[in-house]
PDB file of C-alpha atoms in Angstrom:
ATOM      1  CA  MET A   1     -12.447 148.483 -31.914  1.00 32.00           C
ATOM      2  CA  ASN A   2     -14.586 151.604 -31.650  1.00 33.00           C
ATOM      3  CA  PHE A   3     -12.544 154.428 -30.145  1.00 31.00           C
ATOM      4  CA  THR A   4     -14.198 156.671 -27.576  1.00 34.00           C
ATOM      5  CA  ARG A   5     -12.234 159.590 -26.196  1.00 35.00           C
ATOM      6  CA  MET A   6     -12.994 161.132 -22.840  1.00 34.00           C
ATOM      7  CA  MET A   7     -11.755 164.137 -20.978  1.00 34.00           C
ATOM      8  CA  ARG A   8     -12.483 165.063 -17.400  1.00 34.00           C
ATOM      9  CA  VAL A   9     -12.434 168.553 -16.016  1.00 32.00           C
ATOM     10  CA  LYS A  10     -12.009 169.583 -12.392  1.00 31.00           C
ATOM     11  CA  PHE A  11     -12.833 173.139 -11.355  1.00 28.00           C
ATOM     12  CA  LEU A  12     -10.160 175.015  -9.431  1.00 31.00           C
ATOM     13  CA  ALA A  13     -10.066 178.337  -7.625  1.00 29.00           C
ATOM     14  CA  ALA A  14     -10.133 181.611  -9.571  1.00 33.00           C
ATOM     15  CA  GLY A  15     -12.209 180.082 -12.334  1.00 40.00           C
ATOM     16  CA  LEU A  16      -9.437 177.793 -13.586  1.00 43.00           C
ATOM     17  CA  ARG A  17      -9.771 174.065 -14.115  1.00 45.00           C
ATOM     18  CA  LEU A  18      -7.434 171.133 -14.108  1.00 44.00           C
ATOM     19  CA  LEU A  19      -7.944 169.511 -17.486  1.00 45.00           C
ATOM     20  CA  ILE A  20      -7.049 165.823 -17.367  1.00 43.00           C
ATOM     21  CA  LEU A  21      -6.943 164.628 -20.953  1.00 45.00           C
ATOM     22  CA  MET A  22      -7.455 160.893 -21.275  1.00 44.00           C
ATOM     23  CA  LEU A  23      -7.771 158.715 -24.355  1.00 43.00           C
ATOM     24  CA  LEU A  24      -9.476 155.398 -23.773  1.00 39.00           C
ATOM     25  CA  THR A  25     -10.802 152.549 -25.876  1.00 39.00           C
ATOM     26  CA  GLN A  26     -14.195 150.923 -25.531  1.00 36.00           C
ATOM     27  CA  SER A  27     -15.261 147.574 -26.909  1.00 36.00           C
ATOM     28  CA  LEU A  28     -17.230 147.430 -30.153  1.00 34.00           C
ATOM     29  CA  TYR A  29     -20.328 146.247 -28.305  1.00 35.00           C
ATOM     30  CA  GLY A  30     -20.291 149.148 -25.842  1.00 42.00           C
ATOM     31  CA  GLN A  31     -19.409 147.304 -22.640  1.00 39.00           C
ATOM     32  CA  ASP A  32     -18.286 149.610 -19.849  1.00 34.00           C
ATOM     33  CA  THR A  33     -14.665 148.521 -20.108  1.00 36.00           C
ATOM     34  CA  PHE A  34     -12.001 151.065 -21.006  1.00 35.00           C
ATOM     35  CA  ARG A  35      -8.255 150.983 -21.423  1.00 45.00           C
ATOM     36  CA  LEU A  36      -6.195 154.101 -20.758  1.00 44.00           C
ATOM     37  CA  LEU A  37      -3.950 154.995 -23.704  1.00 48.00           C
ATOM     38  CA  TRP A  38      -2.609 158.335 -22.521  1.00 49.00           C
ATOM     39  CA  LYS A  39      -3.180 161.038 -19.938  1.00 53.00           C
ATOM     40  CA  LYS A  40      -2.099 164.670 -19.686  1.00 57.00           C
ATOM     41  CA  SER A  41      -2.918 167.373 -17.105  1.00 59.00           C
ATOM     42  CA  ILE A  42      -3.211 171.061 -17.990  1.00 60.00           C
ATOM     43  CA  ILE A  43      -4.369 174.082 -15.998  1.00 63.00           C
ATOM     44  CA  GLY A  44      -6.888 176.094 -18.001  1.00 67.00           C
ATOM     45  CA  ASN A  45     -10.470 176.952 -18.931  1.00 73.00           C
ATOM     46  CA  ASN A  46     -12.642 177.805 -21.958  1.00 76.00           C
ATOM     47  CA  LEU A  47     -12.029 174.459 -23.595  1.00 78.00           C
ATOM     48  CA  GLU A  48     -13.126 174.168 -27.244  1.00 84.00           C
ATOM     49  CA  LYS A  49     -12.524 171.753 -30.114  1.00 83.00           C
ATOM     50  CA  ASP A  50     -12.559 172.281 -33.881  1.00 88.00           C
ATOM     51  CA  ARG A  51     -13.684 169.895 -36.614  1.00 86.00           C
ATOM     52  CA  LEU A  52     -10.084 168.774 -37.146  1.00 89.00           C
ATOM     53  CA  GLY A  53      -9.839 167.441 -33.605  1.00 81.00           C
ATOM     54  CA  GLN A  54      -7.641 170.270 -32.323  1.00 88.00           C
ATOM     55  CA  LEU A  55      -8.203 171.685 -28.835  1.00 86.00           C
ATOM     56  CA  TYR A  56      -8.165 175.284 -27.640  1.00 90.00           C
ATOM     57  CA  LEU A  57      -7.983 176.450 -24.029  1.00 89.00           C
ATOM     58  CA  VAL A  58      -6.862 179.395 -21.927  1.00 90.00           C
ATOM     59  CA  ASN A  59      -4.175 178.787 -19.301  1.00 86.00           C
ATOM     60  CA  GLU A  60      -3.687 180.495 -15.938  1.00 84.00           C
ATOM     61  CA  ALA A  61      -1.787 183.359 -17.622  1.00 87.00           C
ATOM     62  CA  ASN A  62      -4.801 184.083 -19.885  1.00 90.00           C
ATOM     63  CA  GLU A  63      -2.824 182.699 -22.820  1.00 93.00           C
ATOM     64  CA  LEU A  64      -4.716 180.916 -25.582  1.00 94.00           C
ATOM     65  CA  LEU A  65      -3.210 177.506 -26.367  1.00 93.00           C
ATOM     66  CA  LYS A  66      -3.879 175.275 -29.352  1.00 94.00           C
ATOM     67  CA  LEU A  67      -3.273 171.555 -28.775  1.00 89.00           C
ATOM     68  CA  ASN A  68      -3.520 168.454 -30.877  1.00 86.00           C
ATOM     69  CA  GLU A  69      -5.654 165.490 -29.787  1.00 76.00           C
ATOM     70  CA  ARG A  70      -2.847 164.213 -27.584  1.00 74.00           C
ATOM     71  CA  GLY A  71      -2.670 167.476 -25.689  1.00 75.00           C
ATOM     72  CA  GLU A  72       0.594 168.563 -27.310  1.00 84.00           C
ATOM     73  CA  LEU A  73       1.112 172.284 -27.869  1.00 91.00           C
ATOM     74  CA  MET A  74       0.784 173.462 -31.472  1.00 95.00           C
ATOM     75  CA  ALA A  75       0.519 177.268 -31.097  1.00 97.00           C
ATOM     76  CA  ALA A  76      -0.080 179.992 -28.521  1.00 96.00           C
ATOM     77  CA  TYR A  77      -1.496 183.525 -28.455  1.00 97.00           C
ATOM     78  CA  ASN A  78      -1.021 186.014 -25.639  1.00 92.00           C
ATOM     79  CA  GLN A  79      -3.188 189.111 -25.196  1.00 91.00           C
ATOM     80  CA  ASN A  80      -3.304 190.470 -21.643  1.00 87.00           C
ATOM     81  CA  ARG A  81      -4.591 194.000 -22.282  1.00 93.00           C
ATOM     82  CA  LEU A  82      -8.222 193.023 -22.837  1.00 95.00           C
ATOM     83  CA  GLY A  83      -9.109 191.075 -19.709  1.00 93.00           C
ATOM     84  CA  PRO A  84     -10.047 187.404 -19.449  1.00 92.00           C
ATOM     85  CA  VAL A  85     -11.034 185.431 -22.525  1.00 93.00           C
ATOM     86  CA  GLY A  86     -14.785 184.872 -22.403  1.00 91.00           C
ATOM     87  CA  ARG A  87     -15.317 182.765 -25.514  1.00 92.00           C
ATOM     88  CA  ILE A  88     -13.317 180.779 -28.035  1.00 94.00           C
ATOM     89  CA  ASP A  89     -15.153 179.771 -31.208  1.00 95.00           C
ATOM     90  CA  ALA A  90     -13.303 177.318 -33.422  1.00 94.00           C
ATOM     91  CA  TYR A  91     -16.228 176.644 -35.785  1.00 93.00           C
ATOM     92  CA  ASP A  92     -13.754 177.458 -38.581  1.00 95.00           C
ATOM     93  CA  PRO A  93     -10.290 176.158 -37.567  1.00 95.00           C
ATOM     94  CA  PHE A  94      -8.715 178.585 -40.049  1.00 96.00           C
ATOM     95  CA  ALA A  95     -10.515 181.593 -38.520  1.00 96.00           C
ATOM     96  CA  VAL A  96     -10.672 181.176 -34.733  1.00 97.00           C
ATOM     97  CA  LEU A  97     -12.702 183.805 -32.868  1.00 97.00           C
ATOM     98  CA  VAL A  98     -11.625 184.973 -29.412  1.00 97.00           C
ATOM     99  CA  TYR A  99     -13.911 187.283 -27.443  1.00 96.00           C
ATOM    100  CA  TYR A 100     -12.942 189.511 -24.502  1.00 95.00           C
ATOM    101  CA  PRO A 101     -16.292 190.548 -22.959  1.00 93.00           C
ATOM    102  CA  GLU A 102     -14.902 192.967 -20.363  1.00 93.00           C
ATOM    103  CA  PHE A 103     -13.635 195.235 -23.146  1.00 95.00           C
ATOM    104  CA  GLN A 104     -16.101 193.981 -25.778  1.00 95.00           C
ATOM    105  CA  VAL A 105     -13.331 193.201 -28.246  1.00 96.00           C
ATOM    106  CA  LEU A 106     -13.544 190.338 -30.720  1.00 97.00           C
ATOM    107  CA  GLN A 107     -10.404 189.060 -32.433  1.00 97.00           C
ATOM    108  CA  MET A 108      -9.922 186.635 -35.296  1.00 97.00           C
ATOM    109  CA  LEU A 109      -6.828 184.422 -35.399  1.00 97.00           C
ATOM    110  CA  ASP A 110      -5.581 182.230 -38.233  1.00 97.00           C
ATOM    111  CA  ARG A 111      -4.706 178.540 -37.869  1.00 96.00           C
ATOM    112  CA  THR A 112      -1.324 179.418 -36.340  1.00 97.00           C
ATOM    113  CA  LEU A 113      -3.014 181.822 -33.883  1.00 97.00           C
ATOM    114  CA  ASN A 114      -1.719 184.976 -35.546  1.00 97.00           C
ATOM    115  CA  LEU A 115      -4.023 187.997 -35.232  1.00 97.00           C
ATOM    116  CA  GLN A 116      -5.851 188.835 -38.478  1.00 96.00           C
ATOM    117  CA  TRP A 117      -8.317 191.489 -37.323  1.00 96.00           C
ATOM    118  CA  SER A 118      -9.838 192.996 -34.201  1.00 95.00           C
ATOM    119  CA  LEU A 119     -13.338 194.422 -33.710  1.00 95.00           C
ATOM    120  CA  ASP A 120     -14.219 196.772 -30.827  1.00 96.00           C
ATOM    121  CA  PHE A 121     -17.992 196.815 -30.303  1.00 94.00           C
ATOM    122  CA  ASN A 122     -17.711 199.923 -28.111  1.00 94.00           C
ATOM    123  CA  LEU A 123     -16.656 201.948 -31.146  1.00 94.00           C
ATOM    124  CA  LEU A 124     -19.869 200.843 -32.842  1.00 91.00           C
ATOM    125  CA  ASP A 125     -22.003 202.083 -29.917  1.00 90.00           C
ATOM    126  CA  LEU A 126     -22.893 198.484 -29.103  1.00 91.00           C
ATOM    127  CA  LEU A 127     -22.286 198.418 -25.362  1.00 88.00           C
ATOM    128  CA  GLU A 128     -23.870 195.123 -24.318  1.00 92.00           C
ATOM    129  CA  ILE A 129     -22.589 192.417 -26.652  1.00 93.00           C
ATOM    130  CA  ARG A 130     -21.896 189.589 -24.231  1.00 86.00           C
ATOM    131  CA  VAL A 131     -22.093 186.424 -26.324  1.00 94.00           C
ATOM    132  CA  VAL A 132     -20.846 185.870 -29.875  1.00 96.00           C
ATOM    133  CA  CYS A 133     -20.175 183.042 -32.298  1.00 96.00           C
ATOM    134  CA  ALA A 134     -19.089 182.475 -35.883  1.00 96.00           C
ATOM    135  CA  SER A 135     -21.743 182.144 -38.574  1.00 96.00           C
ATOM    136  CA  ASN A 136     -21.679 179.564 -41.349  1.00 93.00           C
ATOM    137  CA  ASP A 137     -20.888 182.269 -43.925  1.00 93.00           C
ATOM    138  CA  LYS A 138     -17.714 183.618 -42.272  1.00 92.00           C
ATOM    139  CA  GLN A 139     -19.475 186.414 -40.406  1.00 95.00           C
ATOM    140  CA  ILE A 140     -20.307 186.922 -36.733  1.00 96.00           C
ATOM    141  CA  TRP A 141     -23.433 186.477 -34.653  1.00 97.00           C
ATOM    142  CA  GLY A 142     -23.865 188.442 -31.437  1.00 96.00           C
ATOM    143  CA  ILE A 143     -26.644 189.172 -28.962  1.00 96.00           C
ATOM    144  CA  ASP A 144     -27.184 192.831 -28.120  1.00 95.00           C
ATOM    145  CA  ARG A 145     -28.665 193.015 -24.625  1.00 92.00           C
ATOM    146  CA  ILE A 146     -29.829 196.607 -25.084  1.00 93.00           C
ATOM    147  CA  SER A 147     -31.985 196.050 -28.172  1.00 93.00           C
ATOM    148  CA  ASN A 148     -32.511 192.377 -27.197  1.00 94.00           C
ATOM    149  CA  ARG A 149     -31.865 191.152 -30.697  1.00 95.00           C
ATOM    150  CA  LEU A 150     -29.623 188.658 -32.421  1.00 97.00           C
ATOM    151  CA  LEU A 151     -27.350 190.574 -34.800  1.00 97.00           C
ATOM    152  CA  LYS A 152     -25.099 189.425 -37.618  1.00 96.00           C
ATOM    153  CA  PHE A 153     -21.942 191.457 -38.307  1.00 94.00           C
ATOM    154  CA  ASN A 154     -19.197 191.385 -40.890  1.00 93.00           C
ATOM    155  CA  SER A 155     -15.565 191.752 -39.800  1.00 89.00           C
ATOM    156  CA  GLY A 156     -15.887 195.533 -40.088  1.00 90.00           C
ATOM    157  CA  GLY A 157     -18.719 195.600 -37.577  1.00 90.00           C
ATOM    158  CA  GLU A 158     -21.423 196.435 -40.115  1.00 92.00           C
ATOM    159  CA  ILE A 159     -24.771 194.858 -39.208  1.00 93.00           C
ATOM    160  CA  GLN A 160     -25.913 192.533 -41.973  1.00 95.00           C
ATOM    161  CA  THR A 161     -29.175 191.316 -40.485  1.00 95.00           C
ATOM    162  CA  SER A 162     -31.000 191.056 -37.170  1.00 96.00           C
ATOM    163  CA  SER A 163     -33.700 189.037 -35.475  1.00 96.00           C
ATOM    164  CA  PRO A 164     -37.009 190.397 -34.247  1.00 95.00           C
ATOM    165  CA  ALA A 165     -36.840 191.911 -30.756  1.00 95.00           C
ATOM    166  CA  PHE A 166     -36.943 189.137 -28.163  1.00 94.00           C
ATOM    167  CA  SER A 167     -39.809 190.937 -26.410  1.00 93.00           C
ATOM    168  CA  LEU A 168     -41.964 190.083 -29.432  1.00 94.00           C
ATOM    169  CA  LEU A 169     -41.144 186.412 -29.036  1.00 93.00           C
ATOM    170  CA  SER A 170     -41.536 185.920 -25.293  1.00 91.00           C
ATOM    171  CA  ASP A 171     -42.918 187.636 -22.207  1.00 89.00           C
ATOM    172  CA  LYS A 172     -39.689 186.815 -20.390  1.00 88.00           C
ATOM    173  CA  ILE A 173     -36.449 187.745 -22.113  1.00 86.00           C
ATOM    174  CA  PRO A 174     -33.798 185.072 -21.507  1.00 87.00           C
ATOM    175  CA  ASP A 175     -30.284 185.973 -20.436  1.00 90.00           C
ATOM    176  CA  PHE A 176     -28.473 183.934 -23.075  1.00 93.00           C
ATOM    177  CA  THR A 177     -25.023 182.732 -22.062  1.00 92.00           C
ATOM    178  CA  ARG A 178     -23.881 181.010 -25.255  1.00 93.00           C
ATOM    179  CA  LEU A 179     -24.346 181.186 -29.022  1.00 95.00           C
ATOM    180  CA  GLU A 180     -23.447 178.368 -31.367  1.00 95.00           C
ATOM    181  CA  THR A 181     -23.844 177.763 -35.088  1.00 96.00           C
ATOM    182  CA  ALA A 182     -24.983 174.344 -36.266  1.00 94.00           C
ATOM    183  CA  GLY A 183     -25.476 173.959 -40.004  1.00 91.00           C
ATOM    184  CA  THR A 184     -27.618 176.827 -41.270  1.00 93.00           C
ATOM    185  CA  GLN A 185     -29.045 177.614 -37.837  1.00 96.00           C
ATOM    186  CA  VAL A 186     -27.807 179.424 -34.752  1.00 97.00           C
ATOM    187  CA  TYR A 187     -28.700 178.290 -31.234  1.00 97.00           C
ATOM    188  CA  ALA A 188     -28.965 180.743 -28.333  1.00 96.00           C
ATOM    189  CA  PHE A 189     -28.722 178.950 -24.987  1.00 95.00           C
ATOM    190  CA  GLU A 190     -29.793 179.771 -21.451  1.00 92.00           C
ATOM    191  CA  SER A 191     -29.804 177.170 -18.682  1.00 85.00           C
ATOM    192  CA  GLU A 192     -33.347 178.036 -17.520  1.00 85.00           C
ATOM    193  CA  ALA A 193     -34.950 178.500 -20.938  1.00 83.00           C
ATOM    194  CA  GLY A 194     -33.111 175.932 -23.030  1.00 93.00           C
ATOM    195  CA  PHE A 195     -32.585 176.953 -26.664  1.00 96.00           C
ATOM    196  CA  TRP A 196     -33.933 179.547 -29.052  1.00 96.00           C
ATOM    197  CA  VAL A 197     -33.177 178.618 -32.668  1.00 97.00           C
ATOM    198  CA  PHE A 198     -32.783 181.122 -35.511  1.00 97.00           C
ATOM    199  CA  ASP A 199     -32.127 180.623 -39.215  1.00 97.00           C
ATOM    200  CA  GLN A 200     -29.168 182.013 -41.151  1.00 94.00           C
ATOM    201  CA  PHE A 201     -31.069 185.259 -41.763  1.00 95.00           C
ATOM    202  CA  GLY A 202     -31.752 185.842 -38.086  1.00 96.00           C
ATOM    203  CA  GLN A 203     -35.397 184.838 -38.261  1.00 96.00           C
ATOM    204  CA  PHE A 204     -36.828 182.999 -35.290  1.00 96.00           C
ATOM    205  CA  VAL A 205     -37.465 179.288 -35.944  1.00 96.00           C
ATOM    206  CA  LYS A 206     -38.432 177.649 -32.652  1.00 95.00           C
ATOM    207  CA  LYS A 207     -37.811 177.222 -28.951  1.00 95.00           C
ATOM    208  CA  ILE A 208     -36.529 173.999 -27.429  1.00 95.00           C
ATOM    209  CA  ALA A 209     -37.546 173.915 -23.765  1.00 93.00           C
ATOM    210  CA  LEU A 210     -34.843 171.895 -22.012  1.00 92.00           C
ATOM    211  CA  PRO A 211     -34.340 173.673 -18.687  1.00 87.00           C
ATOM    212  CA  GLY A 212     -31.620 172.739 -16.229  1.00 89.00           C
ATOM    213  CA  ILE A 213     -28.948 171.757 -18.762  1.00 90.00           C
ATOM    214  CA  VAL A 214     -25.432 171.592 -17.325  1.00 85.00           C
ATOM    215  CA  ASP A 215     -23.472 170.388 -20.378  1.00 81.00           C
ATOM    216  CA  TYR A 216     -24.568 169.931 -23.985  1.00 85.00           C
ATOM    217  CA  ARG A 217     -23.419 169.310 -27.540  1.00 83.00           C
ATOM    218  CA  LEU A 218     -25.332 169.944 -30.755  1.00 88.00           C
ATOM    219  CA  LEU A 219     -25.520 166.908 -33.045  1.00 84.00           C
ATOM    220  CA  PRO A 220     -27.309 166.576 -36.409  1.00 86.00           C
ATOM    221  CA  GLU A 221     -31.031 166.846 -35.529  1.00 90.00           C
ATOM    222  CA  LYS A 222     -30.237 165.945 -31.896  1.00 90.00           C
ATOM    223  CA  ILE A 223     -28.962 167.556 -28.704  1.00 91.00           C
ATOM    224  CA  LEU A 224     -26.839 165.506 -26.340  1.00 85.00           C
ATOM    225  CA  TYR A 225     -27.046 167.058 -22.889  1.00 88.00           C
ATOM    226  CA  ARG A 226     -26.626 166.449 -19.178  1.00 85.00           C
ATOM    227  CA  ASP A 227     -28.790 167.755 -16.370  1.00 86.00           C
ATOM    228  CA  LYS A 228     -28.217 167.162 -12.649  1.00 85.00           C
ATOM    229  CA  PHE A 229     -29.498 163.608 -12.833  1.00 86.00           C
ATOM    230  CA  SER A 230     -28.581 161.948 -16.126  1.00 86.00           C
ATOM    231  CA  TRP A 231     -27.354 162.155 -19.705  1.00 83.00           C
ATOM    232  CA  GLN A 232     -30.153 162.683 -22.235  1.00 87.00           C
ATOM    233  CA  LEU A 233     -30.416 162.610 -26.018  1.00 88.00           C
ATOM    234  CA  TYR A 234     -33.083 164.965 -27.396  1.00 93.00           C
ATOM    235  CA  ASP A 235     -34.480 164.266 -30.878  1.00 93.00           C
ATOM    236  CA  GLN A 236     -35.563 167.453 -32.647  1.00 93.00           C
ATOM    237  CA  GLN A 237     -37.864 165.517 -34.961  1.00 92.00           C
ATOM    238  CA  SER A 238     -39.836 163.575 -32.348  1.00 94.00           C
ATOM    239  CA  HIS A 239     -39.343 166.204 -29.601  1.00 93.00           C
ATOM    240  CA  LEU A 240     -38.552 163.394 -27.183  1.00 92.00           C
ATOM    241  CA  SER A 241     -35.609 162.919 -24.828  1.00 91.00           C
ATOM    242  CA  LYS A 242     -34.072 159.527 -24.203  1.00 89.00           C
ATOM    243  CA  GLU A 243     -32.037 158.831 -21.097  1.00 88.00           C
ATOM    244  CA  LEU A 244     -28.610 157.389 -21.884  1.00 80.00           C
ATOM    245  CA  ASP A 245     -26.780 154.799 -19.852  1.00 74.00           C
ATOM    246  CA  LEU A 246     -23.712 156.917 -19.215  1.00 68.00           C
ATOM    247  CA  PRO A 247     -22.071 157.622 -15.852  1.00 65.00           C
ATOM    248  CA  LEU A 248     -22.661 161.021 -14.324  1.00 65.00           C
ATOM    249  CA  PRO A 249     -19.600 163.126 -13.475  1.00 55.00           C
ATOM    250  CA  GLU A 250     -17.938 162.617 -10.134  1.00 50.00           C
ATOM    251  CA  ASP A 251     -18.300 165.870  -8.186  1.00 40.00           C
ATOM    252  CA  PRO A 252     -17.586 168.653 -10.739  1.00 39.00           C
ATOM    253  CA  PHE A 253     -16.040 166.342 -13.337  1.00 35.00           C
ATOM    254  CA  SER A 254     -17.455 166.231 -16.860  1.00 41.00           C
ATOM    255  CA  PHE A 255     -17.023 163.702 -19.645  1.00 38.00           C
ATOM    256  CA  LEU A 256     -16.033 165.675 -22.687  1.00 43.00           C
ATOM    257  CA  TRP A 257     -15.731 163.385 -25.686  1.00 41.00           C
ATOM    258  CA  MET A 258     -18.361 160.958 -26.929  1.00 38.00           C
ATOM    259  CA  GLU A 259     -18.890 159.782 -30.489  1.00 38.00           C
ATOM    260  CA  GLY A 260     -16.755 162.546 -31.942  1.00 40.00           C
ATOM    261  CA  HIS A 261     -18.094 165.468 -29.883  1.00 39.00           C
ATOM    262  CA  TRP A 262     -16.667 167.263 -26.879  1.00 39.00           C
ATOM    263  CA  LEU A 263     -19.127 167.663 -24.014  1.00 40.00           C
ATOM    264  CA  LEU A 264     -18.074 170.834 -22.213  1.00 38.00           C
TER     265      LEU A 264
END
């Protein structure tokens, strides 16, 4: 049997969601027949997964929870002085980044969710850092909306490198809402513009125009994404998208696990 895990998410009031974790099996030949193995409901948001299969989410008390694949609690971290959690980045499961955009504070937690260091961008006179992610060399990427550049920081907040100004790359400056590292590249995402891709030195590589994306996951040389109408698989080599025969979410539900990747 080829195991395919799915999770569905239902949006609730006040920005919270009811996470219904379900593990199902699918036949080896891909028929649309599934068997429910387990199910667990959790109130939360900001769902992320690391490469070890562990889940991270924020509950209604703004508490960060770490769960195993069965939805069982492994660790918790509570920080209520910095406002809502805006981003969890578990690119490195031994160095989990948690960002609080209202106060512009980035924290790094170890694998047991103990605080290791905290970085306040306000103290660095960087007043518009809204999206961040881990880099592949244990540093931090962030987009500065004042200079309109992609910046790389170390844990002390020292800038290591930066991209060209976005105004040199486009007439319209996108309002990026997510950063994500994939291999040696970093992807900046905006729903209207699609993706801007940079290398590990912050140099611009290319744009991938995929407007209207609702959910996505970065795969090796491919992007699995959903728009309002269908699931698509974009090949970065051929620059073509292929529609996939997958069911669309019911109302605001989203399938979140397919072939080893969570679709948020």
